mmCIF file of C-alpha atoms in Angstrom:
data_model
loop_
_atom_site.group_PDB
_atom_site.id
_atom_site.type_symbol
_atom_site.label_atom_id
_atom_site.label_comp_id
_atom_site.label_asym_id
_atom_site.label_seq_id
_atom_site.Cartn_x
_atom_site.Cartn_y
_atom_site.Cartn_z
ATOM 1 C CA GLN A 1 137.759 8.606 279.848
ATOM 2 C CA VAL A 2 137.518 12.327 280.976
ATOM 3 C CA GLN A 3 135.006 14.398 279.645
ATOM 4 C CA LEU A 4 134.654 18.536 279.605
ATOM 5 C CA GLN A 5 131.915 20.064 278.804
ATOM 6 C CA GLU A 6 131.061 24.064 278.411
ATOM 7 C CA SER A 7 127.957 26.282 279.471
ATOM 8 C CA GLY A 8 126.848 29.514 279.721
ATOM 9 C CA PRO A 9 125.073 32.018 277.674
ATOM 10 C CA GLY A 10 125.285 32.041 273.737
ATOM 11 C CA LEU A 11 124.506 35.753 273.637
ATOM 12 C CA VAL A 12 126.429 38.771 275.588
ATOM 13 C CA ASN A 13 125.615 42.110 275.059
ATOM 14 C CA PRO A 14 128.461 44.310 273.762
ATOM 15 C CA SER A 15 130.565 46.506 277.089
ATOM 16 C CA GLU A 16 129.195 43.239 279.822
ATOM 17 C CA THR A 17 130.652 40.524 280.734
ATOM 18 C CA LEU A 18 130.842 36.727 279.216
ATOM 19 C CA SER A 19 130.402 34.024 282.037
ATOM 20 C CA LEU A 20 131.654 30.233 280.984
ATOM 21 C CA THR A 21 132.006 26.810 283.065
ATOM 22 C CA CYS A 22 133.642 23.885 282.198
ATOM 23 C CA THR A 23 132.317 20.977 283.985
ATOM 24 C CA VAL A 24 134.794 18.158 284.118
ATOM 25 C CA SER A 25 133.528 14.630 284.620
ATOM 26 C CA GLY A 26 135.174 11.207 284.504
ATOM 27 C CA GLY A 27 138.089 11.799 286.329
ATOM 28 C CA SER A 28 139.168 14.790 289.231
ATOM 29 C CA ILE A 29 139.979 18.527 288.983
ATOM 30 C CA GLY A 30 142.620 17.897 291.160
ATOM 31 C CA GLY A 31 146.500 18.090 290.114
ATOM 32 C CA TYR A 32 145.891 19.157 287.078
ATOM 33 C CA TYR A 33 145.861 22.784 284.681
ATOM 34 C CA TRP A 34 143.045 23.536 283.114
ATOM 35 C CA SER A 35 142.531 26.485 280.436
ATOM 36 C CA TRP A 36 140.422 28.205 278.294
ATOM 37 C CA ILE A 37 140.870 28.708 274.327
ATOM 38 C CA ARG A 38 139.085 30.427 271.956
ATOM 39 C CA GLN A 39 138.191 30.504 267.707
ATOM 40 C CA PRO A 40 136.508 33.014 266.609
ATOM 41 C CA PRO A 41 134.024 32.075 263.570
ATOM 42 C CA GLY A 42 136.590 30.686 260.647
ATOM 43 C CA LYS A 43 139.516 31.676 262.269
ATOM 44 C CA GLY A 44 142.485 30.588 264.342
ATOM 45 C CA LEU A 45 142.886 29.552 268.137
ATOM 46 C CA GLU A 46 143.977 31.795 270.868
ATOM 47 C CA TRP A 47 144.926 30.669 274.077
ATOM 48 C CA ILE A 48 143.091 32.814 276.729
ATOM 49 C CA GLY A 49 144.779 31.485 280.632
ATOM 50 C CA TYR A 50 145.015 28.935 281.960
ATOM 51 C CA ILE A 51 144.125 27.331 285.790
ATOM 52 C CA TYR A 52 145.816 25.838 288.394
ATOM 53 C CA TYR A 53 143.350 23.066 290.312
ATOM 54 C CA SER A 54 145.213 25.086 293.466
ATOM 55 C CA GLY A 55 143.897 27.882 291.846
ATOM 56 C CA SER A 56 147.088 29.816 290.140
ATOM 57 C CA THR A 57 146.552 31.559 286.967
ATOM 58 C CA ASN A 58 148.325 32.554 284.070
ATOM 59 C CA TYR A 59 146.855 34.631 281.322
ATOM 60 C CA SER A 60 147.260 35.778 277.756
ATOM 61 C CA PRO A 61 148.842 39.067 278.059
ATOM 62 C CA SER A 62 146.759 40.592 274.989
ATOM 63 C CA LEU A 63 143.452 39.380 277.723
ATOM 64 C CA LYS A 64 145.205 39.448 280.919
ATOM 65 C CA SER A 65 143.268 42.910 281.769
ATOM 66 C CA ARG A 66 140.294 41.554 281.233
ATOM 67 C CA VAL A 67 140.033 38.082 282.397
ATOM 68 C CA THR A 68 139.720 36.203 284.913
ATOM 69 C CA ILE A 69 139.840 31.921 285.678
ATOM 70 C CA SER A 70 138.944 30.574 288.699
ATOM 71 C CA VAL A 71 138.143 26.838 290.019
ATOM 72 C CA ASP A 72 135.977 24.986 292.269
ATOM 73 C CA THR A 73 137.288 21.753 293.170
ATOM 74 C CA SER A 74 134.191 20.830 295.120
ATOM 75 C CA LYS A 75 131.889 20.682 292.063
ATOM 76 C CA ASN A 76 134.948 19.653 289.225
ATOM 77 C CA GLN A 77 134.162 22.978 287.567
ATOM 78 C CA PHE A 78 136.408 25.837 286.875
ATOM 79 C CA SER A 79 135.176 29.510 284.699
ATOM 80 C CA LEU A 80 135.640 31.872 283.145
ATOM 81 C CA LYS A 81 134.857 35.426 282.811
ATOM 82 C CA LEU A 82 135.749 37.866 280.232
ATOM 83 C CA ASN A 83 134.516 41.529 280.793
ATOM 84 C CA SER A 84 134.062 44.957 278.637
ATOM 85 C CA VAL A 85 133.260 42.518 275.519
ATOM 86 C CA THR A 86 132.888 43.412 272.105
ATOM 87 C CA ALA A 87 132.052 41.927 268.600
ATOM 88 C CA ALA A 88 135.580 41.040 268.545
ATOM 89 C CA ASP A 89 135.293 38.443 271.571
ATOM 90 C CA THR A 90 132.546 36.538 269.365
ATOM 91 C CA ALA A 91 134.266 32.854 269.239
ATOM 92 C CA VAL A 92 133.787 29.574 269.776
ATOM 93 C CA TYR A 93 135.179 28.924 273.302
ATOM 94 C CA TYR A 94 137.073 25.623 274.411
ATOM 95 C CA CYS A 95 137.844 24.492 277.867
ATOM 96 C CA ALA A 96 140.711 22.120 277.697
ATOM 97 C CA ARG A 97 142.913 19.796 280.211
ATOM 98 C CA ALA A 98 146.795 21.103 279.783
ATOM 99 C CA ARG A 99 149.763 18.591 280.758
ATOM 100 C CA GLN A 100 153.044 19.611 281.387
ATOM 101 C CA VAL A 101 156.357 17.716 279.298
ATOM 102 C CA TRP A 102 159.265 16.464 280.927
ATOM 103 C CA ASP A 103 158.732 17.307 284.859
ATOM 104 C CA LEU A 104 158.005 20.656 284.133
ATOM 105 C CA PRO A 105 156.471 22.329 286.787
ATOM 106 C CA GLU A 106 154.462 24.278 283.978
ATOM 107 C CA PRO A 107 151.657 23.321 281.141
ATOM 108 C CA SER A 108 152.853 22.453 277.457
ATOM 109 C CA TYR A 109 149.836 21.045 275.481
ATOM 110 C CA PHE A 110 146.449 19.976 275.509
ATOM 111 C CA ASP A 111 145.060 16.845 275.801
ATOM 112 C CA TYR A 112 141.370 16.984 276.127
ATOM 113 C CA TRP A 113 138.981 19.303 274.584
ATOM 114 C CA GLY A 114 135.352 20.374 275.557
ATOM 115 C CA GLN A 115 132.886 20.404 272.391
ATOM 116 C CA GLY A 116 132.980 24.229 272.351
ATOM 117 C CA THR A 117 130.070 26.831 272.657
ATOM 118 C CA LEU A 118 129.638 29.546 270.651
ATOM 119 C CA VAL A 119 129.118 32.956 272.471
ATOM 120 C CA THR A 120 128.041 35.934 270.472
ATOM 121 C CA VAL A 121 128.259 39.263 271.476
ATOM 122 C CA SER A 122 126.063 41.469 270.138
ATOM 123 C CA SER A 123 122.933 43.749 271.319
ATOM 124 C CA ASP B 1 156.451 36.775 270.972
ATOM 125 C CA ILE B 2 156.995 34.306 269.270
ATOM 126 C CA GLN B 3 155.483 34.045 265.607
ATOM 127 C CA MET B 4 154.248 30.626 264.238
ATOM 128 C CA THR B 5 153.769 30.175 260.760
ATOM 129 C CA GLN B 6 152.579 26.696 258.621
ATOM 130 C CA SER B 7 152.653 25.950 255.282
ATOM 131 C CA PRO B 8 150.833 25.310 252.894
ATOM 132 C CA SER B 9 147.998 27.033 254.070
ATOM 133 C CA SER B 10 146.289 24.594 252.372
ATOM 134 C CA LEU B 11 146.684 21.438 250.241
ATOM 135 C CA SER B 12 144.755 18.608 248.265
ATOM 136 C CA ALA B 13 145.963 15.055 248.736
ATOM 137 C CA SER B 14 144.589 11.840 247.796
ATOM 138 C CA VAL B 15 143.525 8.505 249.700
ATOM 139 C CA GLY B 16 147.377 6.814 250.288
ATOM 140 C CA ASP B 17 149.191 9.713 249.562
ATOM 141 C CA ARG B 18 151.715 10.978 251.751
ATOM 142 C CA VAL B 19 151.683 14.370 253.186
ATOM 143 C CA THR B 20 154.016 17.151 254.909
ATOM 144 C CA ILE B 21 152.893 20.039 256.980
ATOM 145 C CA THR B 22 155.798 22.239 257.759
ATOM 146 C CA CYS B 23 155.553 24.725 261.454
ATOM 147 C CA ARG B 24 157.558 27.198 261.362
ATOM 148 C CA ALA B 25 158.681 29.524 264.599
ATOM 149 C CA SER B 26 160.364 33.292 264.711
ATOM 150 C CA GLN B 27 162.965 32.047 267.219
ATOM 151 C CA SER B 28 164.010 28.545 268.987
ATOM 152 C CA ILE B 29 161.673 27.371 270.248
ATOM 153 C CA ARG B 30 163.193 23.665 271.262
ATOM 154 C CA SER B 31 161.198 20.808 270.989
ATOM 155 C CA PHE B 32 158.026 22.427 272.440
ATOM 156 C CA LEU B 33 156.171 22.146 269.888
ATOM 157 C CA ASN B 34 152.588 20.469 269.310
ATOM 158 C CA TRP B 35 150.509 19.029 266.848
ATOM 159 C CA TYR B 36 146.443 18.967 266.402
ATOM 160 C CA GLN B 37 143.749 17.854 263.652
ATOM 161 C CA GLN B 38 140.589 19.194 263.874
ATOM 162 C CA LYS B 39 137.354 18.711 261.935
ATOM 163 C CA PRO B 40 134.840 21.117 260.851
ATOM 164 C CA GLY B 41 132.156 22.031 263.600
ATOM 165 C CA LYS B 42 134.113 19.874 265.857
ATOM 166 C CA ALA B 43 137.248 20.427 268.841
ATOM 167 C CA PRO B 44 140.557 20.344 268.374
ATOM 168 C CA LYS B 45 142.516 16.901 269.113
ATOM 169 C CA LEU B 46 146.573 16.615 269.871
ATOM 170 C CA LEU B 47 147.596 14.663 267.815
ATOM 171 C CA ILE B 48 151.415 15.192 268.411
ATOM 172 C CA TYR B 49 153.268 16.974 271.690
ATOM 173 C CA ALA B 50 156.990 17.361 272.385
ATOM 174 C CA ALA B 51 157.389 17.593 268.767
ATOM 175 C CA SER B 52 157.654 13.487 268.145
ATOM 176 C CA SER B 53 155.876 12.200 271.103
ATOM 177 C CA LEU B 54 152.358 9.821 269.481
ATOM 178 C CA GLN B 55 149.537 10.743 271.648
ATOM 179 C CA SER B 56 148.057 8.000 272.900
ATOM 180 C CA GLY B 57 145.222 6.176 270.490
ATOM 181 C CA VAL B 58 146.238 8.412 267.934
ATOM 182 C CA PRO B 59 147.158 6.259 264.269
ATOM 183 C CA SER B 60 150.864 5.662 263.856
ATOM 184 C CA ARG B 61 150.669 7.271 260.352
ATOM 185 C CA PHE B 62 151.415 10.591 262.799
ATOM 186 C CA SER B 63 154.428 11.819 263.383
ATOM 187 C CA GLY B 64 156.182 14.659 264.207
ATOM 188 C CA SER B 65 159.931 15.793 263.602
ATOM 189 C CA GLY B 66 161.848 18.873 264.281
ATOM 190 C CA SER B 67 163.506 21.196 267.312
ATOM 191 C CA GLY B 68 164.538 24.751 266.939
ATOM 192 C CA THR B 69 162.797 26.304 264.529
ATOM 193 C CA ASP B 70 161.766 24.278 262.050
ATOM 194 C CA PHE B 71 158.717 21.114 262.371
ATOM 195 C CA THR B 72 157.240 19.416 260.283
ATOM 196 C CA LEU B 73 153.979 16.923 260.956
ATOM 197 C CA THR B 74 153.841 14.138 258.604
ATOM 198 C CA ILE B 75 150.765 11.121 257.930
ATOM 199 C CA SER B 76 152.690 8.424 255.917
ATOM 200 C CA SER B 77 149.401 7.490 254.250
ATOM 201 C CA LEU B 78 146.415 9.631 253.911
ATOM 202 C CA GLN B 79 142.789 8.274 255.204
ATOM 203 C CA PRO B 80 139.705 9.413 254.356
ATOM 204 C CA GLU B 81 139.315 10.466 258.585
ATOM 205 C CA ASP B 82 141.965 12.671 257.966
ATOM 206 C CA PHE B 83 141.198 15.687 255.850
ATOM 207 C CA ALA B 84 140.933 18.236 258.252
ATOM 208 C CA THR B 85 142.801 21.275 259.430
ATOM 209 C CA TYR B 86 146.244 21.103 261.189
ATOM 210 C CA TYR B 87 147.895 23.623 263.823
ATOM 211 C CA CYS B 88 150.735 24.019 265.691
ATOM 212 C CA GLN B 89 151.211 25.045 268.960
ATOM 213 C CA GLN B 90 154.627 25.773 271.030
ATOM 214 C CA SER B 91 154.663 26.063 274.760
ATOM 215 C CA TYR B 92 158.225 27.427 274.979
ATOM 216 C CA SER B 93 156.619 30.886 275.494
ATOM 217 C CA ASN B 94 154.407 29.625 279.060
ATOM 218 C CA PRO B 95 152.777 31.371 279.684
ATOM 219 C CA LEU B 96 151.980 32.977 276.444
ATOM 220 C CA PHE B 97 151.237 29.730 274.388
ATOM 221 C CA THR B 98 150.661 30.743 270.377
ATOM 222 C CA PHE B 99 149.036 28.335 267.527
ATOM 223 C CA GLY B 100 149.914 28.609 264.147
ATOM 224 C CA PRO B 101 147.543 29.734 261.591
ATOM 225 C CA GLY B 102 146.763 26.179 260.555
ATOM 226 C CA THR B 103 146.891 23.899 257.501
ATOM 227 C CA LYS B 104 143.512 23.045 255.719
ATOM 228 C CA VAL B 105 144.638 18.961 254.258
ATOM 229 C CA ASP B 106 141.439 18.706 251.222
ATOM 230 C CA ILE B 107 140.353 16.239 249.251
ATOM 231 C CA LYS B 108 142.128 16.076 245.377
#
């Protein structure tokens, strides 16, 4: 059973960089896409971006200028960096595995999720 | 950008009821539509992918249908553990995935 666990600071100062890591256990990070998704308190879900185990990435256009997702296959981990954060970036951040359908090359849905970690942006 | 809407935004139902939730896309997304269930304080759980494929381990009372712009999630007989918020998600405009605003199902 694949399990994902987010880790990182729960409090980030405005204008600084939010950094989170997702550790994958129970399976290899190799061969799959991996994604970050966030949910502001009391609101809906927003996709941030995904990375293939080889390192290729795609990001949400609305966050692209501030986001970097990277992967470390030796540690079975992938990471999120979001710079220049504001209070609007306060959210529960989830990592998830992304899967393809119909043999298409790009991912389509998210089948395994971490429990989520709340990151608050405040001084 | 493709916009997703869901109706209703909330509903009250009883155990044993048949429940239908609708998701509509602002343009055709073929069958690139997935459904998730989220309980308070928990991560979303995948129920249905590709509009109508049941994720492994999900009870058969959950079903999905539709294509193009209109989709439905049906719970054939609502169980106590099904009270939750349900989200649809499109992946047609990959790499921009968008989620619907959610439908909260609570106890009547």
